[in-house]
PDB file of C-alpha atoms in Angstrom:
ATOM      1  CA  UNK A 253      28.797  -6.056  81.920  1.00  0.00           C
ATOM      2  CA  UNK A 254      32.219  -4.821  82.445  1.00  0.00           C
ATOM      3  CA  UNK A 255      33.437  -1.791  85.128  1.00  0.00           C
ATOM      4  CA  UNK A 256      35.088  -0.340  82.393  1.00  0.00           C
ATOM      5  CA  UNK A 257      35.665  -0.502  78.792  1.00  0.00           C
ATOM      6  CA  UNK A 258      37.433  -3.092  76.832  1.00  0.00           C
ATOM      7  CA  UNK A 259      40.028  -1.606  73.971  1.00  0.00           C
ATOM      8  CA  UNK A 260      42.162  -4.415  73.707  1.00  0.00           C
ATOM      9  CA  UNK A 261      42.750  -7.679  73.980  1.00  0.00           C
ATOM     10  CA  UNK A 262      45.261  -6.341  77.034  1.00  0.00           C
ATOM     11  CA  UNK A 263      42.802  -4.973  78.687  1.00  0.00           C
ATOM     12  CA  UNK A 264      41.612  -8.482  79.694  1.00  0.00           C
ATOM     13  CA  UNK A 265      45.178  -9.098  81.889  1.00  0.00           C
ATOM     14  CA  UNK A 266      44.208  -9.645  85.281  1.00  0.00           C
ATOM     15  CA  UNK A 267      40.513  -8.617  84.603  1.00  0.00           C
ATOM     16  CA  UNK A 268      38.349 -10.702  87.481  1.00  0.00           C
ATOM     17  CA  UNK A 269      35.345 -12.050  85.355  1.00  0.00           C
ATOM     18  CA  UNK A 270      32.622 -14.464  85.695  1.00  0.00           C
ATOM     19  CA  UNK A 271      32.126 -16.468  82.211  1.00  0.00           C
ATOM     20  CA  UNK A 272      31.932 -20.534  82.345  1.00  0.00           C
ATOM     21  CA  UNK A 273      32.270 -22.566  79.875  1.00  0.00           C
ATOM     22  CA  UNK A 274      34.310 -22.281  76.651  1.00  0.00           C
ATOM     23  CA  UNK A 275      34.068 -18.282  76.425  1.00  0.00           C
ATOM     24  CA  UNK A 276      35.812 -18.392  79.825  1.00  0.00           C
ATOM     25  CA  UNK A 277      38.890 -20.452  78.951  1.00  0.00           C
ATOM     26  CA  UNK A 278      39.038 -18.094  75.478  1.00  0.00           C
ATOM     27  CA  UNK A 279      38.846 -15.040  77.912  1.00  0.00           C
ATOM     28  CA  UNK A 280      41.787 -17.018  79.936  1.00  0.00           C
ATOM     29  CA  UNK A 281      43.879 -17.261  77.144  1.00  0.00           C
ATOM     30  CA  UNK A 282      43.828 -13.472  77.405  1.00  0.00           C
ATOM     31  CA  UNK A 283      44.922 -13.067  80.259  1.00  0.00           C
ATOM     32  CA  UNK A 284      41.624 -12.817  82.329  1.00  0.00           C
ATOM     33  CA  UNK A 285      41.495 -14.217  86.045  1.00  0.00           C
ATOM     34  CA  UNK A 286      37.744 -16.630  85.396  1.00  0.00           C
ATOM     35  CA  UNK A 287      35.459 -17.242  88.021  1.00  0.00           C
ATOM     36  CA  UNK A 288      33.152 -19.791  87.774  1.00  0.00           C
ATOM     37  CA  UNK A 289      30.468 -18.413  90.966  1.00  0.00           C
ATOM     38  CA  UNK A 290      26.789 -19.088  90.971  1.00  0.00           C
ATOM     39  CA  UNK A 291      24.563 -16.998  88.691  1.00  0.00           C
ATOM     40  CA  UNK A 292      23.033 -16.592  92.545  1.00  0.00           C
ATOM     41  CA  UNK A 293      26.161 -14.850  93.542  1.00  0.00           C
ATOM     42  CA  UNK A 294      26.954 -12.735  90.616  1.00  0.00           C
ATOM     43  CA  UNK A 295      24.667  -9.611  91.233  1.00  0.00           C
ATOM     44  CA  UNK A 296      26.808  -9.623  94.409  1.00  0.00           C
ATOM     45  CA  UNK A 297      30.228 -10.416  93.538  1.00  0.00           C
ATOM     46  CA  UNK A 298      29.752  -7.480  90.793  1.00  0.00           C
ATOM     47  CA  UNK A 299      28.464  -4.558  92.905  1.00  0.00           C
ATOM     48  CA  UNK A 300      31.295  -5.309  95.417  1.00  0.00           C
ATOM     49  CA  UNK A 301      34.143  -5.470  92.909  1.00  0.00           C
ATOM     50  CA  UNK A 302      34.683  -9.344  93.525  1.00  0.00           C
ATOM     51  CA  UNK A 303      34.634  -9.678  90.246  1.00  0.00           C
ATOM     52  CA  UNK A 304      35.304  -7.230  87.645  1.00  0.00           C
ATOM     53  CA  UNK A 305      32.480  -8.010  85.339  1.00  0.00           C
ATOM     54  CA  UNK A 306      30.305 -10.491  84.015  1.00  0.00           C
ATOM     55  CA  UNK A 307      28.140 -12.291  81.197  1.00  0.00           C
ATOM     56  CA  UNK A 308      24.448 -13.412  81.613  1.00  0.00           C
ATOM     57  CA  UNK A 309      21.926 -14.265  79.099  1.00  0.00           C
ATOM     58  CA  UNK A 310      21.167 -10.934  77.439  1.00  0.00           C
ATOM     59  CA  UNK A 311      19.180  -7.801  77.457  1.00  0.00           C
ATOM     60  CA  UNK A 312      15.945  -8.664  78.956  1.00  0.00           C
ATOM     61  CA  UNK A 313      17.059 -10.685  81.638  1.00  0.00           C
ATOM     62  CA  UNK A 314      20.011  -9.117  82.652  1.00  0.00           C
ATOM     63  CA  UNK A 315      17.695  -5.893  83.086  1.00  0.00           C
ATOM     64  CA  UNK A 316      15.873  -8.040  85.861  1.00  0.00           C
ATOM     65  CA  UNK A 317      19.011  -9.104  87.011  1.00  0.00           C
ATOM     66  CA  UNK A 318      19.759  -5.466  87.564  1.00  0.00           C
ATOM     67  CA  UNK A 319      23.227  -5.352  86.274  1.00  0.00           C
ATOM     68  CA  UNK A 320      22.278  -1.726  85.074  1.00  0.00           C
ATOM     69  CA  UNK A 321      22.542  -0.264  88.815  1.00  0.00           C
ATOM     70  CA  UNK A 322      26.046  -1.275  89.438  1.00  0.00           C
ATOM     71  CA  UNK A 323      27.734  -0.547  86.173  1.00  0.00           C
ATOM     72  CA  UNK A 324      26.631   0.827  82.519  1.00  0.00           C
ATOM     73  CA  UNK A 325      29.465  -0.790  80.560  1.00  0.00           C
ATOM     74  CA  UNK A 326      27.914  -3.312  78.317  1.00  0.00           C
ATOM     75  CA  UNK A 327      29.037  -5.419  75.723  1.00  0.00           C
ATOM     76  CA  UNK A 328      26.672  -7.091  73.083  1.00  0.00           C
ATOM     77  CA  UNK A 329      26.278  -9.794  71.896  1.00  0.00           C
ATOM     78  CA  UNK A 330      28.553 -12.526  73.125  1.00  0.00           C
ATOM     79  CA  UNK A 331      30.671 -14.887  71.028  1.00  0.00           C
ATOM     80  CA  UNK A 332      29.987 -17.389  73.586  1.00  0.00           C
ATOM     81  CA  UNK A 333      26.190 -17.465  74.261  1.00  0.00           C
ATOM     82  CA  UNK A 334      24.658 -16.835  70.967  1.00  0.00           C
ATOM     83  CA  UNK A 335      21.006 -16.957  73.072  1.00  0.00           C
ATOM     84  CA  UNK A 336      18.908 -18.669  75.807  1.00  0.00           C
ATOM     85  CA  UNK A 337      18.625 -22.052  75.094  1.00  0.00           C
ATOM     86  CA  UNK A 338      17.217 -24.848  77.044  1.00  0.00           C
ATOM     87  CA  UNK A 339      18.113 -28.649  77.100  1.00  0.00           C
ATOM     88  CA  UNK A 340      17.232 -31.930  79.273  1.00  0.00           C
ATOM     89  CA  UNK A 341      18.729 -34.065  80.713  1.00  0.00           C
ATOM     90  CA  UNK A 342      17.442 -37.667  81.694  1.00  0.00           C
ATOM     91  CA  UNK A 343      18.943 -40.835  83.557  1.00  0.00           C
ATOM     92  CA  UNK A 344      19.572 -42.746  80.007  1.00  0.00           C
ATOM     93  CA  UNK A 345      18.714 -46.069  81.974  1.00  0.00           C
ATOM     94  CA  UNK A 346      14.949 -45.047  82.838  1.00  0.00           C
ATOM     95  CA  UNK A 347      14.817 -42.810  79.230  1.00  0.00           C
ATOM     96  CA  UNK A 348      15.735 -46.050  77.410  1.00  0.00           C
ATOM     97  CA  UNK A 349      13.385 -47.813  79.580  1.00  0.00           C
ATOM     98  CA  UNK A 350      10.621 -45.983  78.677  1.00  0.00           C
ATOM     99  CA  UNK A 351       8.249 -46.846  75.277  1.00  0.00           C
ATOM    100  CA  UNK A 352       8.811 -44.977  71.973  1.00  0.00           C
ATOM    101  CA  UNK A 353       5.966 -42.764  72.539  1.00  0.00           C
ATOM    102  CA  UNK A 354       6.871 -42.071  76.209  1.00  0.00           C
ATOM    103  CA  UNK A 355      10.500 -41.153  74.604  1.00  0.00           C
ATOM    104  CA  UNK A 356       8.802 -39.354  71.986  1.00  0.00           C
ATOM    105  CA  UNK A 357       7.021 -37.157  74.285  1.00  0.00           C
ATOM    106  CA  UNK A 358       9.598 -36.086  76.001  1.00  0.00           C
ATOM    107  CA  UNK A 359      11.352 -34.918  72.750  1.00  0.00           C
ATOM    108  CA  UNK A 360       7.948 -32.772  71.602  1.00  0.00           C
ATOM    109  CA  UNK A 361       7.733 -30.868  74.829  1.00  0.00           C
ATOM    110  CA  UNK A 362      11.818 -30.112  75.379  1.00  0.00           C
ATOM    111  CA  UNK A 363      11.280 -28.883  71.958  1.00  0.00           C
ATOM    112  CA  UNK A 364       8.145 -26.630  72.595  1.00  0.00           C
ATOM    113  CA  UNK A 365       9.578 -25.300  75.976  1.00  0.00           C
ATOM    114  CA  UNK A 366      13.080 -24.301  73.829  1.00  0.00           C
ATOM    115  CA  UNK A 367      10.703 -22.669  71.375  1.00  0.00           C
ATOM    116  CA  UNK A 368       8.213 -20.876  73.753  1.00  0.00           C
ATOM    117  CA  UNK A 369      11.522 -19.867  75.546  1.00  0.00           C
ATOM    118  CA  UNK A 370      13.173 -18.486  72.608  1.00  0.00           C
ATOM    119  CA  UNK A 371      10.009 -16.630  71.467  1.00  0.00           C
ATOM    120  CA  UNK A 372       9.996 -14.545  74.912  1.00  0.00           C
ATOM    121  CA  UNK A 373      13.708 -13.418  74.412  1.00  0.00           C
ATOM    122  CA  UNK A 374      13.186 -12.681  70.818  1.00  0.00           C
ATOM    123  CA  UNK A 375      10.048 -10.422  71.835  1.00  0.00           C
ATOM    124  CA  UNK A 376      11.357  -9.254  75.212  1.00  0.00           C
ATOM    125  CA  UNK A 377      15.056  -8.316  74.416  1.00  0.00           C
ATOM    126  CA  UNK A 378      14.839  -5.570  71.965  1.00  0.00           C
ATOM    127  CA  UNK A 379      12.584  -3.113  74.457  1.00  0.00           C
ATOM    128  CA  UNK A 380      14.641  -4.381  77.316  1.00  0.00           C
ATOM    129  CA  UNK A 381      17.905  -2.660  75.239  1.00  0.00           C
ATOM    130  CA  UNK A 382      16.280   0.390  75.224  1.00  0.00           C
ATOM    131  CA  UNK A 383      15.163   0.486  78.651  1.00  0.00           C
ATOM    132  CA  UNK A 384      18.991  -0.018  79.885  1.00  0.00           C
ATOM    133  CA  UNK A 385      19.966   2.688  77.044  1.00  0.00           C
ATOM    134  CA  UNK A 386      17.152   4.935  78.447  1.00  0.00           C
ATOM    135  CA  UNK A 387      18.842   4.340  81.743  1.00  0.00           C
ATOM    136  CA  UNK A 388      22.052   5.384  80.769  1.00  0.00           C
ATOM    137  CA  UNK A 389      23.876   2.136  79.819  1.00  0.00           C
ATOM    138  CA  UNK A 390      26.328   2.171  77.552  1.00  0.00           C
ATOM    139  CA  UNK A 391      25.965  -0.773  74.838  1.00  0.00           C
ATOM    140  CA  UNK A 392      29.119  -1.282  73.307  1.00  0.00           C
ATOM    141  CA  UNK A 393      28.823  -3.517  70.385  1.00  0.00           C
ATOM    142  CA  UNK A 394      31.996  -4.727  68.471  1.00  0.00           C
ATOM    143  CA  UNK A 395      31.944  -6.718  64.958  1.00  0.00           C
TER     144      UNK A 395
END
């Protein structure tokens, strides 16, 4: 979600945008000005041009988000964030303390709440698109 379009990699000099992780220190490299705010704070920092623009997760939740009423520059699918994905963490001490099949159980249902999770974005995102599209948002998509 940008406030306005992206034609080259100047464009990204200065620009204020909210992307942690990896895909933020590429976007540095650029030239962009990162912030790392809360996902809590981003609907906010957007609308009142603290921030210039921002990633999120994709299509269906950035609709409930509501990205779409403060700008209709948007850029699919990100380099950085191939989809939602879900992992666990655990205090190693009291994981390795636990038996096999305690261990074992943890690893079955982190791996059926990544799939179930997966299985909503892959069924949600592609109506969600259109939605935003219907709305008048602009998907930009570059190869």
């Amino acid at each position: 979600w940008y406030s306005k379009e992206i034609n080259s990699a100047e464009d990204f000099n200065g620009l204020k945008f909210r992307m942690p992780g990896l895909g933020g220190k590429a976007l540095g490299k650029l030239g962009a000005s990162v912030q790392n705010i809360p996902g809590s704070e981003v609907y906010q920092a957007l609308s009142s041009g603290a921030i210039d623009g921002t990633e999120w997760i994709g299509p269906w939740a950035d609709e409930k988000a509501g990205f779409q009423e403060i700008t209709k520059t948007y850029y699919t699918a990100g380099f950085h964030e191939p989809g939602a994905a879900l992992s666990v963490a655990t205090n190693r001490d009291v994981f390795d303390s636990l038996t096999p099949g305690q261990q074992k159980m943890i690893e079955i249902a982190s791996g059926e709440c990544h799939q179930w999770n997966l299985s909503q974005f892959l069924a949600n995102n592609g109506a969600a698109l259109q939605r935003l599209q219907a709305g008048g948002v602009n998907r930009i998509k570059r190869n």
